[in-house]
Amino acid sequence: MTDFAKKTAAPDNSQSFSQLLDESGFAEENTAGKIVNGTIVRVEEENVFINIGMRSEGIVPLKEFVDENGNCEVAEGTCVDVLIKGVGRGLPKISKADADSMKHFEDLKQTFSNEQPVKVKAAKRIKGGVECVIEGTGAKAFLPSSQVLIGKNRQGADKVMNQSFDALIIEMEGRRIVLSRKKLLERERAEKMAEFVKQIDVGMLVKGVVSNIIPPGVFVDLTDGSGTIEGFIPVSEVAWKRIKTPGDVLKPGEEITVKIIDIRQDSGRIALSYKQTQSTPWEDFAEKTPQNSRIKGKIANVNEAGVFVEVAEGVVGLVHPDNISWKEKVDPVDEYGENKGKEIEVMMMWCDPVRKKMSLGVKQLQKDPWKTAVRKLKKGENVLTGKVKKEVRGGLVLELDDDIEGFIRFSDLADSDGGRDGEHYKTGMEITGVVKNIDNKSRTVTLSAEMLVRKNEREILKEFTNKQGEGSGAKLGDFISDKIGAVKNEEED
């Protein structure tokens, strides 16, 4: 074929379109931004040459093969993924580091979508938080100070510097990654709390360590010191006695035994009590104070019910109105109303530490005049004189000796005393009668003036009879008149 024929001949259609496209370089120029797999063909001092199927080999700096630990593993014939950043004059610009970064970022997006944790290392303290490196990817991420610890503590950023820990990705926008260690801790705590709650019940005693003390109460770590599961002791459950602050009783780091008093299944909150693991002030008092002991206390309150006396901190007993005086029932307000806060001596008659009740007495500090008085009285024999205190239904109340009370019915009054009704008897008037009855329950001695008249008559008759036996010729009427005159002379004297 002549030269002209060669020049004007149709082109050879045996070559494929793709081959022609490759030879033109157009395809290479449109692969920018893609990750391809290549083969290492040569390793030099600073560069690694990789065949990626183009007309020219790509070059990657050797330093891109150095891992986080400073190790560099590269060998000819090894396959590696690289990112084609562009093609200039037939020479591809490639990067292993960028390829790794793109792949890691895609993996991180999947991790973010699945809410899975990543391992990070706190690398640098920056404004508002910590710059972290996601291990295994080299990707940088931001950990805000508010997302380091559970609660409102923003001082945790300094505590995690240069440490490795797990965190959740909470935000990905472009290449910006935001982390939260707090959310992961909260999630882990909720999971552990749910499991822990299944194993406990209200009323159980558990051990823990005081983790934090605030004015409203005390936080107690119920786990291994990690703070994953915490319970709370309200200030009212710290101690039986009055305290200014929970720190007066408990200290951070102190190992204690507490009682579970409430479990909130929905929120996972556990309410605890420290004081309920300790003996109560009532129990301590009852153990140390025998019945019928003489003790001192301060008058805490006074009302119609009686006198309330604080005998120990948090322990208050009651002096009932009946236990104030042996003489008569006393109005507590009249007797002690102005003595609030003052010291008083009482007798502890009985104490119930479970019901938190105690009976105290003032009159019991003295001997019971009733027992002394009635010991020497006999019905139908002893003659007593009392002064009228008041008139009541059916009779008169008398004030007898030895601070005891007497009573005489109108029907037992003698005609000689003024009749059988209360009209003739004034307060302070004396009435004499023989002991008719002794009532220990009402602590009253009942007298009878009528019985006394008959008693005197019997004695006079007996004496007259004895005189007659001795040969006396006296008449009964004269004898009685003489006796009555002698009695009147004694009363006048």
CSV table of C-alpha atoms in Angstrom, one decimal:
chain,number,residue,atom,x,y,z
A,1,MET,CA,0.0,0.0,0.0
A,2,THR,CA,1.3,3.4,-1.0
A,3,ASP,CA,1.9,6.0,1.6
A,4,PHE,CA,-1.1,7.9,0.4
A,5,ALA,CA,-3.2,4.8,0.8
A,6,LYS,CA,-2.0,4.3,4.3
A,7,LYS,CA,-2.8,7.9,5.2
A,8,THR,CA,-6.3,7.7,3.7
A,9,ALA,CA,-7.2,4.2,4.9
A,10,ALA,CA,-9.9,3.7,7.5
A,11,PRO,CA,-8.7,3.4,11.1
A,12,ASP,CA,-8.2,-0.1,12.6
A,13,ASN,CA,-11.4,-1.0,14.4
A,14,SER,CA,-9.9,-4.0,16.1
A,15,GLN,CA,-9.1,-1.9,19.2
A,16,SER,CA,-11.9,-1.7,21.8
A,17,PHE,CA,-13.3,1.7,22.8
A,18,SER,CA,-12.0,1.1,26.4
A,19,GLN,CA,-8.5,0.6,25.1
A,20,LEU,CA,-8.6,3.7,23.1
A,21,LEU,CA,-10.0,5.6,26.2
A,22,ASP,CA,-7.2,4.3,28.3
A,23,GLU,CA,-4.6,5.3,25.8
A,24,SER,CA,-6.1,8.8,25.6
A,25,GLY,CA,-5.7,9.3,29.4
A,26,PHE,CA,-9.3,10.5,29.6
A,27,ALA,CA,-10.3,7.7,31.9
A,28,GLU,CA,-7.4,8.3,34.2
A,29,GLU,CA,-8.4,11.9,34.6
A,30,ASN,CA,-11.9,10.9,35.7
A,31,THR,CA,-10.9,8.4,38.5
A,32,ALA,CA,-10.1,11.2,40.9
A,33,GLY,CA,-11.7,10.8,44.3
A,34,LYS,CA,-12.0,7.0,44.0
A,35,ILE,CA,-10.4,4.3,46.1
A,36,VAL,CA,-8.6,1.6,44.2
A,37,ASN,CA,-6.6,-1.4,45.1
A,38,GLY,CA,-3.0,-1.4,44.0
A,39,THR,CA,0.1,-3.5,44.3
A,40,ILE,CA,3.4,-2.3,45.9
A,41,VAL,CA,6.1,-2.7,43.2
A,42,ARG,CA,9.0,-0.9,44.8
A,43,VAL,CA,10.0,0.4,48.2
A,44,GLU,CA,12.6,3.2,48.5
A,45,GLU,CA,14.0,5.1,51.4
A,46,GLU,CA,11.2,7.7,51.6
A,47,ASN,CA,8.6,6.5,49.0
A,48,VAL,CA,6.6,3.5,48.0
A,49,PHE,CA,5.7,2.9,44.4
A,50,ILE,CA,2.3,1.3,43.7
A,51,ASN,CA,0.8,-0.1,40.5
A,52,ILE,CA,-2.8,0.9,40.3
A,53,GLY,CA,-3.4,-0.2,36.7
A,54,MET,CA,-2.6,3.2,35.1
A,55,ARG,CA,0.2,4.0,32.6
A,56,SER,CA,2.3,5.3,35.4
A,57,GLU,CA,2.8,4.1,39.0
A,58,GLY,CA,1.6,6.1,41.9
A,59,ILE,CA,3.9,7.3,44.6
A,60,VAL,CA,3.0,7.3,48.4
A,61,PRO,CA,5.3,8.7,51.1
A,62,LEU,CA,6.7,5.9,53.3
A,63,LYS,CA,5.5,7.7,56.4
A,64,GLU,CA,1.9,7.0,55.5
A,65,PHE,CA,2.6,3.3,56.3
A,66,VAL,CA,3.7,4.1,59.8
A,67,ASP,CA,0.9,3.0,62.3
A,68,GLU,CA,-0.1,4.6,65.7
A,69,ASN,CA,2.6,2.7,67.5
A,70,GLY,CA,5.4,3.8,65.1
A,71,ASN,CA,5.6,0.5,63.3
A,72,CYS,CA,6.0,0.4,59.5
A,73,GLU,CA,5.1,-2.8,57.7
A,74,VAL,CA,5.5,-2.6,53.9
A,75,ALA,CA,6.7,-5.1,51.4
A,76,GLU,CA,6.8,-5.5,47.6
A,77,GLY,CA,3.9,-7.5,46.2
A,78,THR,CA,1.5,-6.4,49.0
A,79,CYS,CA,-1.9,-5.1,48.0
A,80,VAL,CA,-3.0,-1.9,49.4
A,81,ASP,CA,-6.0,0.5,49.0
A,82,VAL,CA,-5.2,4.1,48.0
A,83,LEU,CA,-7.2,7.2,47.1
A,84,ILE,CA,-6.7,8.7,43.6
A,85,LYS,CA,-6.5,12.4,44.3
A,86,GLY,CA,-5.9,13.3,40.7
A,87,VAL,CA,-3.9,12.7,37.5
A,88,GLY,CA,-1.5,15.2,36.2
A,89,ARG,CA,0.4,14.7,32.9
A,90,GLY,CA,-0.2,11.0,33.2
A,91,LEU,CA,1.1,10.7,36.7
A,92,PRO,CA,-1.5,9.7,39.3
A,93,LYS,CA,-1.5,11.4,42.7
A,94,ILE,CA,-2.4,8.8,45.3
A,95,SER,CA,-2.7,8.6,49.1
A,96,LYS,CA,-2.9,5.7,51.4
A,97,ALA,CA,-3.6,7.9,54.4
A,98,ASP,CA,-6.6,9.6,52.7
A,99,ALA,CA,-7.9,6.2,51.6
A,100,ASP,CA,-7.7,4.9,55.1
A,101,SER,CA,-9.4,8.1,56.4
A,102,MET,CA,-12.3,7.8,54.0
A,103,LYS,CA,-12.8,4.1,54.8
A,104,HIS,CA,-12.6,4.8,58.5
A,105,PHE,CA,-15.0,7.7,58.2
A,106,GLU,CA,-17.5,5.4,56.4
A,107,ASP,CA,-17.1,2.9,59.2
A,108,LEU,CA,-17.6,5.6,61.8
A,109,LYS,CA,-20.8,6.7,60.2
A,110,GLN,CA,-22.1,3.2,60.4
A,111,THR,CA,-20.9,3.0,64.0
A,112,PHE,CA,-22.7,6.3,64.7
A,113,SER,CA,-25.9,5.0,63.1
A,114,ASN,CA,-25.8,1.8,65.2
A,115,GLU,CA,-25.0,3.8,68.4
A,116,GLN,CA,-22.0,1.7,69.1
A,117,PRO,CA,-19.1,2.9,71.2
A,118,VAL,CA,-15.6,3.7,69.9
A,119,LYS,CA,-12.3,3.6,71.7
A,120,VAL,CA,-10.7,7.1,71.9
A,121,LYS,CA,-7.6,8.7,73.5
A,122,ALA,CA,-7.7,12.1,75.0
A,123,ALA,CA,-4.9,13.9,73.2
A,124,LYS,CA,-5.1,17.6,73.8
A,125,ARG,CA,-7.0,20.0,76.1
A,126,ILE,CA,-8.7,22.6,74.1
A,127,LYS,CA,-11.3,25.3,74.7
A,128,GLY,CA,-14.6,23.8,75.9
A,129,GLY,CA,-13.3,20.2,76.1
A,130,VAL,CA,-10.8,17.7,74.8
A,131,GLU,CA,-9.5,16.8,71.4
A,132,CYS,CA,-9.5,13.1,71.1
A,133,VAL,CA,-8.1,10.6,68.5
A,134,ILE,CA,-10.4,7.7,67.6
A,135,GLU,CA,-8.1,4.7,67.9
A,136,GLY,CA,-7.6,2.6,64.9
A,137,THR,CA,-8.7,5.4,62.5
A,138,GLY,CA,-6.5,8.4,63.4
A,139,ALA,CA,-9.7,10.5,63.1
A,140,LYS,CA,-9.9,13.5,65.4
A,141,ALA,CA,-13.0,14.2,67.5
A,142,PHE,CA,-14.2,16.7,70.0
A,143,LEU,CA,-15.3,15.7,73.5
A,144,PRO,CA,-17.1,18.6,75.3
A,145,SER,CA,-16.4,19.0,79.0
A,146,SER,CA,-20.1,18.6,79.8
A,147,GLN,CA,-20.0,15.1,78.1
A,148,VAL,CA,-17.1,13.6,80.1
A,149,LEU,CA,-18.8,12.6,83.4
A,150,ILE,CA,-22.3,11.9,84.6
A,151,GLY,CA,-24.0,14.8,86.3
A,152,LYS,CA,-23.2,18.5,86.0
A,153,ASN,CA,-19.5,18.0,86.8
A,154,ARG,CA,-17.4,19.9,84.2
A,155,GLN,CA,-14.1,19.2,85.9
A,156,GLY,CA,-13.8,15.7,84.4
A,157,ALA,CA,-11.9,16.8,81.3
A,158,ASP,CA,-8.6,17.1,83.2
A,159,LYS,CA,-9.1,13.7,84.7
A,160,VAL,CA,-9.2,11.9,81.4
A,161,MET,CA,-6.2,13.5,79.7
A,162,ASN,CA,-3.8,11.0,78.0
A,163,GLN,CA,-6.2,8.2,78.9
A,164,SER,CA,-8.0,5.8,76.6
A,165,PHE,CA,-11.7,5.1,77.1
A,166,ASP,CA,-14.9,4.3,75.3
A,167,ALA,CA,-17.3,7.0,74.0
A,168,LEU,CA,-20.3,7.4,71.8
A,169,ILE,CA,-20.4,9.5,68.6
A,170,ILE,CA,-23.3,11.9,69.1
A,171,GLU,CA,-22.8,14.1,66.1
A,172,MET,CA,-21.2,13.8,62.6
A,173,GLU,CA,-21.3,16.8,60.3
A,174,GLY,CA,-18.9,16.7,57.4
A,175,ARG,CA,-15.6,15.7,58.9
A,176,ARG,CA,-16.6,17.1,62.4
A,177,ILE,CA,-17.1,14.4,65.0
A,178,VAL,CA,-18.5,15.1,68.5
A,179,LEU,CA,-18.2,12.5,71.3
A,180,SER,CA,-19.9,11.8,74.6
A,181,ARG,CA,-18.5,9.7,77.3
A,182,LYS,CA,-21.3,10.7,79.6
A,183,LYS,CA,-24.1,9.2,77.5
A,184,LEU,CA,-22.2,5.9,77.3
A,185,LEU,CA,-21.7,5.9,81.1
A,186,GLU,CA,-25.4,6.7,81.6
A,187,ARG,CA,-26.4,3.9,79.2
A,188,GLU,CA,-24.1,1.4,80.9
A,189,ARG,CA,-25.4,2.5,84.3
A,190,ALA,CA,-29.0,2.1,83.2
A,191,GLU,CA,-28.2,-1.4,82.0
A,192,LYS,CA,-26.4,-2.3,85.2
A,193,MET,CA,-29.1,-0.6,87.3
A,194,ALA,CA,-31.8,-2.7,85.6
A,195,GLU,CA,-29.9,-5.8,86.4
A,196,PHE,CA,-29.1,-4.7,89.9
A,197,VAL,CA,-32.7,-3.8,90.7
A,198,LYS,CA,-33.7,-7.3,89.9
A,199,GLN,CA,-31.5,-8.6,92.7
A,200,ILE,CA,-32.6,-6.2,95.5
A,201,ASP,CA,-35.7,-5.5,97.4
A,202,VAL,CA,-37.0,-2.9,99.9
A,203,GLY,CA,-35.9,-3.7,103.4
A,204,MET,CA,-32.6,-5.3,102.3
A,205,LEU,CA,-29.3,-4.3,103.9
A,206,VAL,CA,-26.5,-3.6,101.4
A,207,LYS,CA,-22.9,-2.3,101.6
A,208,GLY,CA,-21.7,0.8,99.8
A,209,VAL,CA,-19.1,3.6,99.8
A,210,VAL,CA,-20.0,7.3,100.4
A,211,SER,CA,-19.3,8.9,97.1
A,212,ASN,CA,-20.6,12.5,97.6
A,213,ILE,CA,-22.2,14.6,100.3
A,214,ILE,CA,-24.5,17.5,99.6
A,215,PRO,CA,-26.9,19.4,102.0
A,216,PRO,CA,-30.0,17.4,101.0
A,217,GLY,CA,-28.3,14.1,101.6
A,218,VAL,CA,-25.6,11.5,100.7
A,219,PHE,CA,-24.8,9.6,97.5
A,220,VAL,CA,-23.6,6.0,98.1
A,221,ASP,CA,-21.8,3.9,95.5
A,222,LEU,CA,-23.4,0.4,95.6
A,223,THR,CA,-21.0,-1.2,93.1
A,224,ASP,CA,-17.2,-1.6,93.0
A,225,GLY,CA,-16.3,2.0,93.4
A,226,SER,CA,-17.0,2.9,89.8
A,227,GLY,CA,-20.1,4.9,90.6
A,228,THR,CA,-22.1,3.0,88.1
A,229,ILE,CA,-24.9,2.3,90.5
A,230,GLU,CA,-25.7,4.9,93.2
A,231,GLY,CA,-28.3,5.2,95.9
A,232,PHE,CA,-29.3,8.3,97.9
A,233,ILE,CA,-29.7,8.8,101.6
A,234,PRO,CA,-32.0,11.8,102.3
A,235,VAL,CA,-30.7,14.0,105.2
A,236,SER,CA,-33.7,12.8,107.3
A,237,GLU,CA,-32.4,9.2,107.0
A,238,VAL,CA,-28.8,9.9,108.0
A,239,ALA,CA,-29.2,10.0,111.8
A,240,TRP,CA,-31.9,9.7,114.4
A,241,LYS,CA,-30.7,12.9,116.2
A,242,ARG,CA,-30.9,16.4,114.8
A,243,ILE,CA,-27.8,17.3,112.6
A,244,LYS,CA,-26.8,20.4,110.8
A,245,THR,CA,-25.3,18.7,107.8
A,246,PRO,CA,-24.9,15.0,106.6
A,247,GLY,CA,-21.1,15.6,106.9
A,248,ASP,CA,-21.5,15.6,110.7
A,249,VAL,CA,-22.1,11.9,110.5
A,250,LEU,CA,-20.6,10.5,107.3
A,251,LYS,CA,-17.4,11.2,105.3
A,252,PRO,CA,-16.6,10.6,101.6
A,253,GLY,CA,-14.9,7.3,101.0
A,254,GLU,CA,-16.4,5.7,104.2
A,255,GLU,CA,-17.7,2.2,103.8
A,256,ILE,CA,-21.2,1.8,105.3
A,257,THR,CA,-24.1,-0.5,105.5
A,258,VAL,CA,-27.5,1.0,104.4
A,259,LYS,CA,-31.1,-0.2,104.3
A,260,ILE,CA,-33.0,0.0,101.0
A,261,ILE,CA,-36.3,2.0,101.7
A,262,ASP,CA,-37.5,2.6,98.2
A,263,ILE,CA,-36.9,1.6,94.6
A,264,ARG,CA,-38.2,3.5,91.6
A,265,GLN,CA,-38.3,1.0,88.8
A,266,ASP,CA,-39.0,3.6,86.1
A,267,SER,CA,-36.1,5.9,87.0
A,268,GLY,CA,-33.8,3.4,88.6
A,269,ARG,CA,-33.5,5.6,91.7
A,270,ILE,CA,-32.7,3.8,95.0
A,271,ALA,CA,-33.6,5.5,98.3
A,272,LEU,CA,-31.5,4.4,101.3
A,273,SER,CA,-31.4,4.8,105.0
A,274,TYR,CA,-28.3,4.9,107.2
A,275,LYS,CA,-30.1,5.6,110.5
A,276,GLN,CA,-32.3,2.5,110.2
A,277,THR,CA,-29.2,0.3,110.5
A,278,GLN,CA,-28.3,2.0,113.8
A,279,SER,CA,-30.0,1.6,117.2
A,280,THR,CA,-32.6,4.3,117.8
A,281,PRO,CA,-32.2,6.8,120.7
A,282,TRP,CA,-35.3,5.1,122.2
A,283,GLU,CA,-33.6,1.7,122.1
A,284,ASP,CA,-30.4,3.2,123.6
A,285,PHE,CA,-32.3,4.9,126.3
A,286,ALA,CA,-34.4,1.9,127.2
A,287,GLU,CA,-31.3,-0.3,127.4
A,288,LYS,CA,-29.5,2.1,129.7
A,289,THR,CA,-32.4,3.2,131.9
A,290,PRO,CA,-34.0,0.7,134.3
A,291,GLN,CA,-37.7,1.0,135.1
A,292,ASN,CA,-38.5,3.3,138.0
A,293,SER,CA,-35.2,5.2,137.6
A,294,ARG,CA,-35.0,8.8,138.8
A,295,ILE,CA,-33.9,10.9,135.8
A,296,LYS,CA,-33.7,14.5,134.8
A,297,GLY,CA,-34.9,16.1,131.6
A,298,LYS,CA,-36.1,19.4,130.1
A,299,ILE,CA,-39.7,20.4,129.8
A,300,ALA,CA,-40.4,20.3,126.0
A,301,ASN,CA,-44.1,21.2,126.0
A,302,VAL,CA,-47.1,21.5,128.3
A,303,ASN,CA,-50.8,21.1,127.4
A,304,GLU,CA,-53.9,19.5,128.8
A,305,ALA,CA,-52.5,16.1,128.0
A,306,GLY,CA,-49.7,16.6,130.5
A,307,VAL,CA,-46.1,17.6,130.7
A,308,PHE,CA,-43.8,16.4,127.9
A,309,VAL,CA,-40.2,16.0,129.0
A,310,GLU,CA,-37.2,15.4,126.8
A,311,VAL,CA,-35.0,12.9,128.7
A,312,ALA,CA,-32.5,12.3,125.9
A,313,GLU,CA,-32.0,13.8,122.5
A,314,GLY,CA,-35.0,12.7,120.4
A,315,VAL,CA,-36.6,10.9,123.4
A,316,VAL,CA,-39.6,12.5,124.9
A,317,GLY,CA,-41.8,11.1,127.6
A,318,LEU,CA,-45.2,12.2,129.1
A,319,VAL,CA,-46.1,13.1,132.7
A,320,HIS,CA,-49.8,12.5,132.8
A,321,PRO,CA,-51.9,14.9,134.9
A,322,ASP,CA,-52.7,12.0,137.3
A,323,ASN,CA,-48.9,11.6,137.9
A,324,ILE,CA,-48.2,15.1,139.0
A,325,SER,CA,-49.5,15.1,142.6
A,326,TRP,CA,-50.7,12.6,145.1
A,327,LYS,CA,-53.3,15.0,146.6
A,328,GLU,CA,-55.5,15.7,143.7
A,329,LYS,CA,-55.6,16.0,139.9
A,330,VAL,CA,-53.5,19.0,138.9
A,331,ASP,CA,-53.9,21.2,135.7
A,332,PRO,CA,-50.5,20.7,133.9
A,333,VAL,CA,-50.8,24.2,132.3
A,334,ASP,CA,-51.4,25.9,135.6
A,335,GLU,CA,-48.6,24.0,137.3
A,336,TYR,CA,-45.9,23.9,134.6
A,337,GLY,CA,-47.1,26.2,131.8
A,338,GLU,CA,-44.4,28.8,132.4
A,339,ASN,CA,-41.5,26.3,132.9
A,340,LYS,CA,-40.9,25.3,129.3
A,341,GLY,CA,-37.2,24.6,128.7
A,342,LYS,CA,-36.5,24.2,132.4
A,343,GLU,CA,-35.0,21.1,134.0
A,344,ILE,CA,-37.3,18.7,135.9
A,345,GLU,CA,-36.7,15.5,137.8
A,346,VAL,CA,-39.1,12.6,137.1
A,347,MET,CA,-39.4,8.9,137.5
A,348,MET,CA,-39.3,6.7,134.4
A,349,MET,CA,-42.1,4.2,135.1
A,350,TRP,CA,-42.1,2.4,131.7
A,351,CYS,CA,-40.7,2.8,128.2
A,352,ASP,CA,-41.8,1.2,124.9
A,353,PRO,CA,-38.9,1.9,122.4
A,354,VAL,CA,-40.9,0.3,119.5
A,355,ARG,CA,-44.0,2.5,119.9
A,356,LYS,CA,-41.8,5.4,121.1
A,357,LYS,CA,-43.9,6.0,124.2
A,358,MET,CA,-42.8,6.6,127.8
A,359,SER,CA,-44.7,7.2,131.0
A,360,LEU,CA,-43.1,9.6,133.5
A,361,GLY,CA,-44.1,10.6,137.0
A,362,VAL,CA,-43.4,13.5,139.4
A,363,LYS,CA,-45.5,12.3,142.4
A,364,GLN,CA,-43.7,9.0,142.3
A,365,LEU,CA,-40.6,10.6,143.5
A,366,GLN,CA,-42.3,10.9,146.9
A,367,LYS,CA,-43.8,8.2,149.1
A,368,ASP,CA,-47.5,7.6,148.5
A,369,PRO,CA,-49.3,9.2,151.6
A,370,TRP,CA,-52.3,7.1,150.9
A,371,LYS,CA,-50.5,3.8,151.6
A,372,THR,CA,-49.0,5.2,154.8
A,373,ALA,CA,-52.4,6.6,156.0
A,374,VAL,CA,-54.6,3.6,155.3
A,375,ARG,CA,-52.1,1.1,156.8
A,376,LYS,CA,-53.3,2.3,160.3
A,377,LEU,CA,-57.0,2.5,159.5
A,378,LYS,CA,-59.7,-0.1,160.2
A,379,LYS,CA,-63.3,0.0,159.2
A,380,GLY,CA,-65.7,0.6,162.0
A,381,GLU,CA,-63.0,1.5,164.5
A,382,ASN,CA,-61.0,4.6,163.6
A,383,VAL,CA,-62.6,7.9,164.2
A,384,LEU,CA,-61.4,10.8,161.9
A,385,THR,CA,-62.2,14.4,161.6
A,386,GLY,CA,-62.1,16.2,158.3
A,387,LYS,CA,-62.8,19.7,156.9
A,388,VAL,CA,-65.4,20.2,154.2
A,389,LYS,CA,-63.8,20.9,150.8
A,390,LYS,CA,-66.8,20.9,148.6
A,391,GLU,CA,-70.3,19.5,148.1
A,392,VAL,CA,-70.8,16.8,145.4
A,393,ARG,CA,-73.7,14.8,144.4
A,394,GLY,CA,-74.8,12.6,147.2
A,395,GLY,CA,-72.4,13.9,149.9
A,396,LEU,CA,-69.5,16.0,151.0
A,397,VAL,CA,-65.8,15.8,150.1
A,398,LEU,CA,-63.6,16.1,153.2
A,399,GLU,CA,-59.9,16.9,153.6
A,400,LEU,CA,-58.4,14.6,156.1
A,401,ASP,CA,-55.0,14.4,157.8
A,402,ASP,CA,-52.0,13.0,155.9
A,403,ASP,CA,-53.1,14.6,152.6
A,404,ILE,CA,-55.8,12.0,152.0
A,405,GLU,CA,-59.4,12.6,150.9
A,406,GLY,CA,-62.5,11.6,152.7
A,407,PHE,CA,-66.2,11.4,151.8
A,408,ILE,CA,-69.4,11.4,153.8
A,409,ARG,CA,-72.8,10.7,152.3
A,410,PHE,CA,-75.7,12.9,153.3
A,411,SER,CA,-77.4,9.8,154.7
A,412,ASP,CA,-74.4,9.2,157.0
A,413,LEU,CA,-74.6,12.7,158.6
A,414,ALA,CA,-75.8,12.9,162.2
A,415,ASP,CA,-78.8,15.1,163.1
A,416,SER,CA,-76.6,16.7,165.7
A,417,ASP,CA,-74.2,17.9,163.1
A,418,GLY,CA,-76.8,19.9,161.3
A,419,GLY,CA,-79.0,17.6,159.3
A,420,ARG,CA,-78.8,15.2,156.4
A,421,ASP,CA,-78.4,17.7,153.5
A,422,GLY,CA,-75.6,20.0,152.4
A,423,GLU,CA,-77.3,23.3,153.2
A,424,HIS,CA,-76.0,23.5,156.7
A,425,TYR,CA,-72.4,22.6,155.8
A,426,LYS,CA,-69.9,25.3,154.8
A,427,THR,CA,-66.4,24.9,153.4
A,428,GLY,CA,-63.9,24.4,156.2
A,429,MET,CA,-66.5,23.1,158.7
A,430,GLU,CA,-65.3,20.1,160.6
A,431,ILE,CA,-67.2,16.8,160.6
A,432,THR,CA,-66.2,13.7,162.6
A,433,GLY,CA,-67.1,10.2,161.7
A,434,VAL,CA,-66.1,6.6,162.0
A,435,VAL,CA,-64.3,4.9,159.1
A,436,LYS,CA,-67.0,3.2,157.1
A,437,ASN,CA,-65.1,2.1,154.0
A,438,ILE,CA,-61.6,2.3,152.4
A,439,ASP,CA,-61.6,2.4,148.6
A,440,ASN,CA,-58.0,1.9,147.3
A,441,LYS,CA,-59.1,2.4,143.7
A,442,SER,CA,-60.6,5.9,144.2
A,443,ARG,CA,-58.2,6.5,147.1
A,444,THR,CA,-61.0,7.7,149.3
A,445,VAL,CA,-61.9,7.0,153.0
A,446,THR,CA,-65.7,7.1,153.5
A,447,LEU,CA,-66.8,8.3,157.0
A,448,SER,CA,-70.2,8.0,158.8
A,449,ALA,CA,-71.2,10.4,161.6
A,450,GLU,CA,-74.4,8.3,162.2
A,451,MET,CA,-72.2,5.2,162.8
A,452,LEU,CA,-70.2,7.2,165.2
A,453,VAL,CA,-73.3,8.1,167.2
A,454,ARG,CA,-74.3,4.5,167.4
A,455,LYS,CA,-70.8,3.5,168.3
A,456,ASN,CA,-70.7,6.0,171.1
A,457,GLU,CA,-74.0,4.8,172.3
A,458,ARG,CA,-72.8,1.3,172.5
A,459,GLU,CA,-69.7,2.3,174.4
A,460,ILE,CA,-71.8,4.3,176.9
A,461,LEU,CA,-74.2,1.5,177.4
A,462,LYS,CA,-71.4,-1.0,177.8
A,463,GLU,CA,-69.7,1.3,180.4
A,464,PHE,CA,-73.1,1.8,182.2
A,465,THR,CA,-73.6,-1.9,182.4
A,466,ASN,CA,-70.1,-2.4,183.8
A,467,LYS,CA,-70.9,0.3,186.5
A,468,GLN,CA,-74.1,-1.4,187.4
A,469,GLY,CA,-72.2,-4.6,187.9
A,470,GLU,CA,-70.0,-2.8,190.4
A,471,GLY,CA,-73.1,-1.9,192.4
A,472,SER,CA,-73.6,1.6,191.2
A,473,GLY,CA,-77.1,3.0,191.7
A,474,ALA,CA,-76.9,5.5,188.9
A,475,LYS,CA,-79.8,5.8,186.5
A,476,LEU,CA,-79.1,5.4,182.7
A,477,GLY,CA,-80.5,8.9,181.8
A,478,ASP,CA,-78.3,10.6,184.4
A,479,PHE,CA,-75.2,8.6,183.2
A,480,ILE,CA,-75.7,9.6,179.6
A,481,SER,CA,-76.2,13.2,180.5
A,482,ASP,CA,-73.0,13.2,182.4
A,483,LYS,CA,-71.1,11.7,179.4
A,484,ILE,CA,-72.6,14.2,177.0
A,485,GLY,CA,-71.6,17.0,179.3
A,486,ALA,CA,-68.0,15.7,179.6
A,487,VAL,CA,-67.7,15.5,175.8
A,488,LYS,CA,-68.9,19.1,175.4
A,489,ASN,CA,-66.4,20.3,178.0
A,490,GLU,CA,-63.6,18.6,176.1
A,491,GLU,CA,-64.7,20.2,172.8
A,492,GLU,CA,-64.9,23.7,174.6
A,493,ASP,CA,-61.4,23.2,176.0
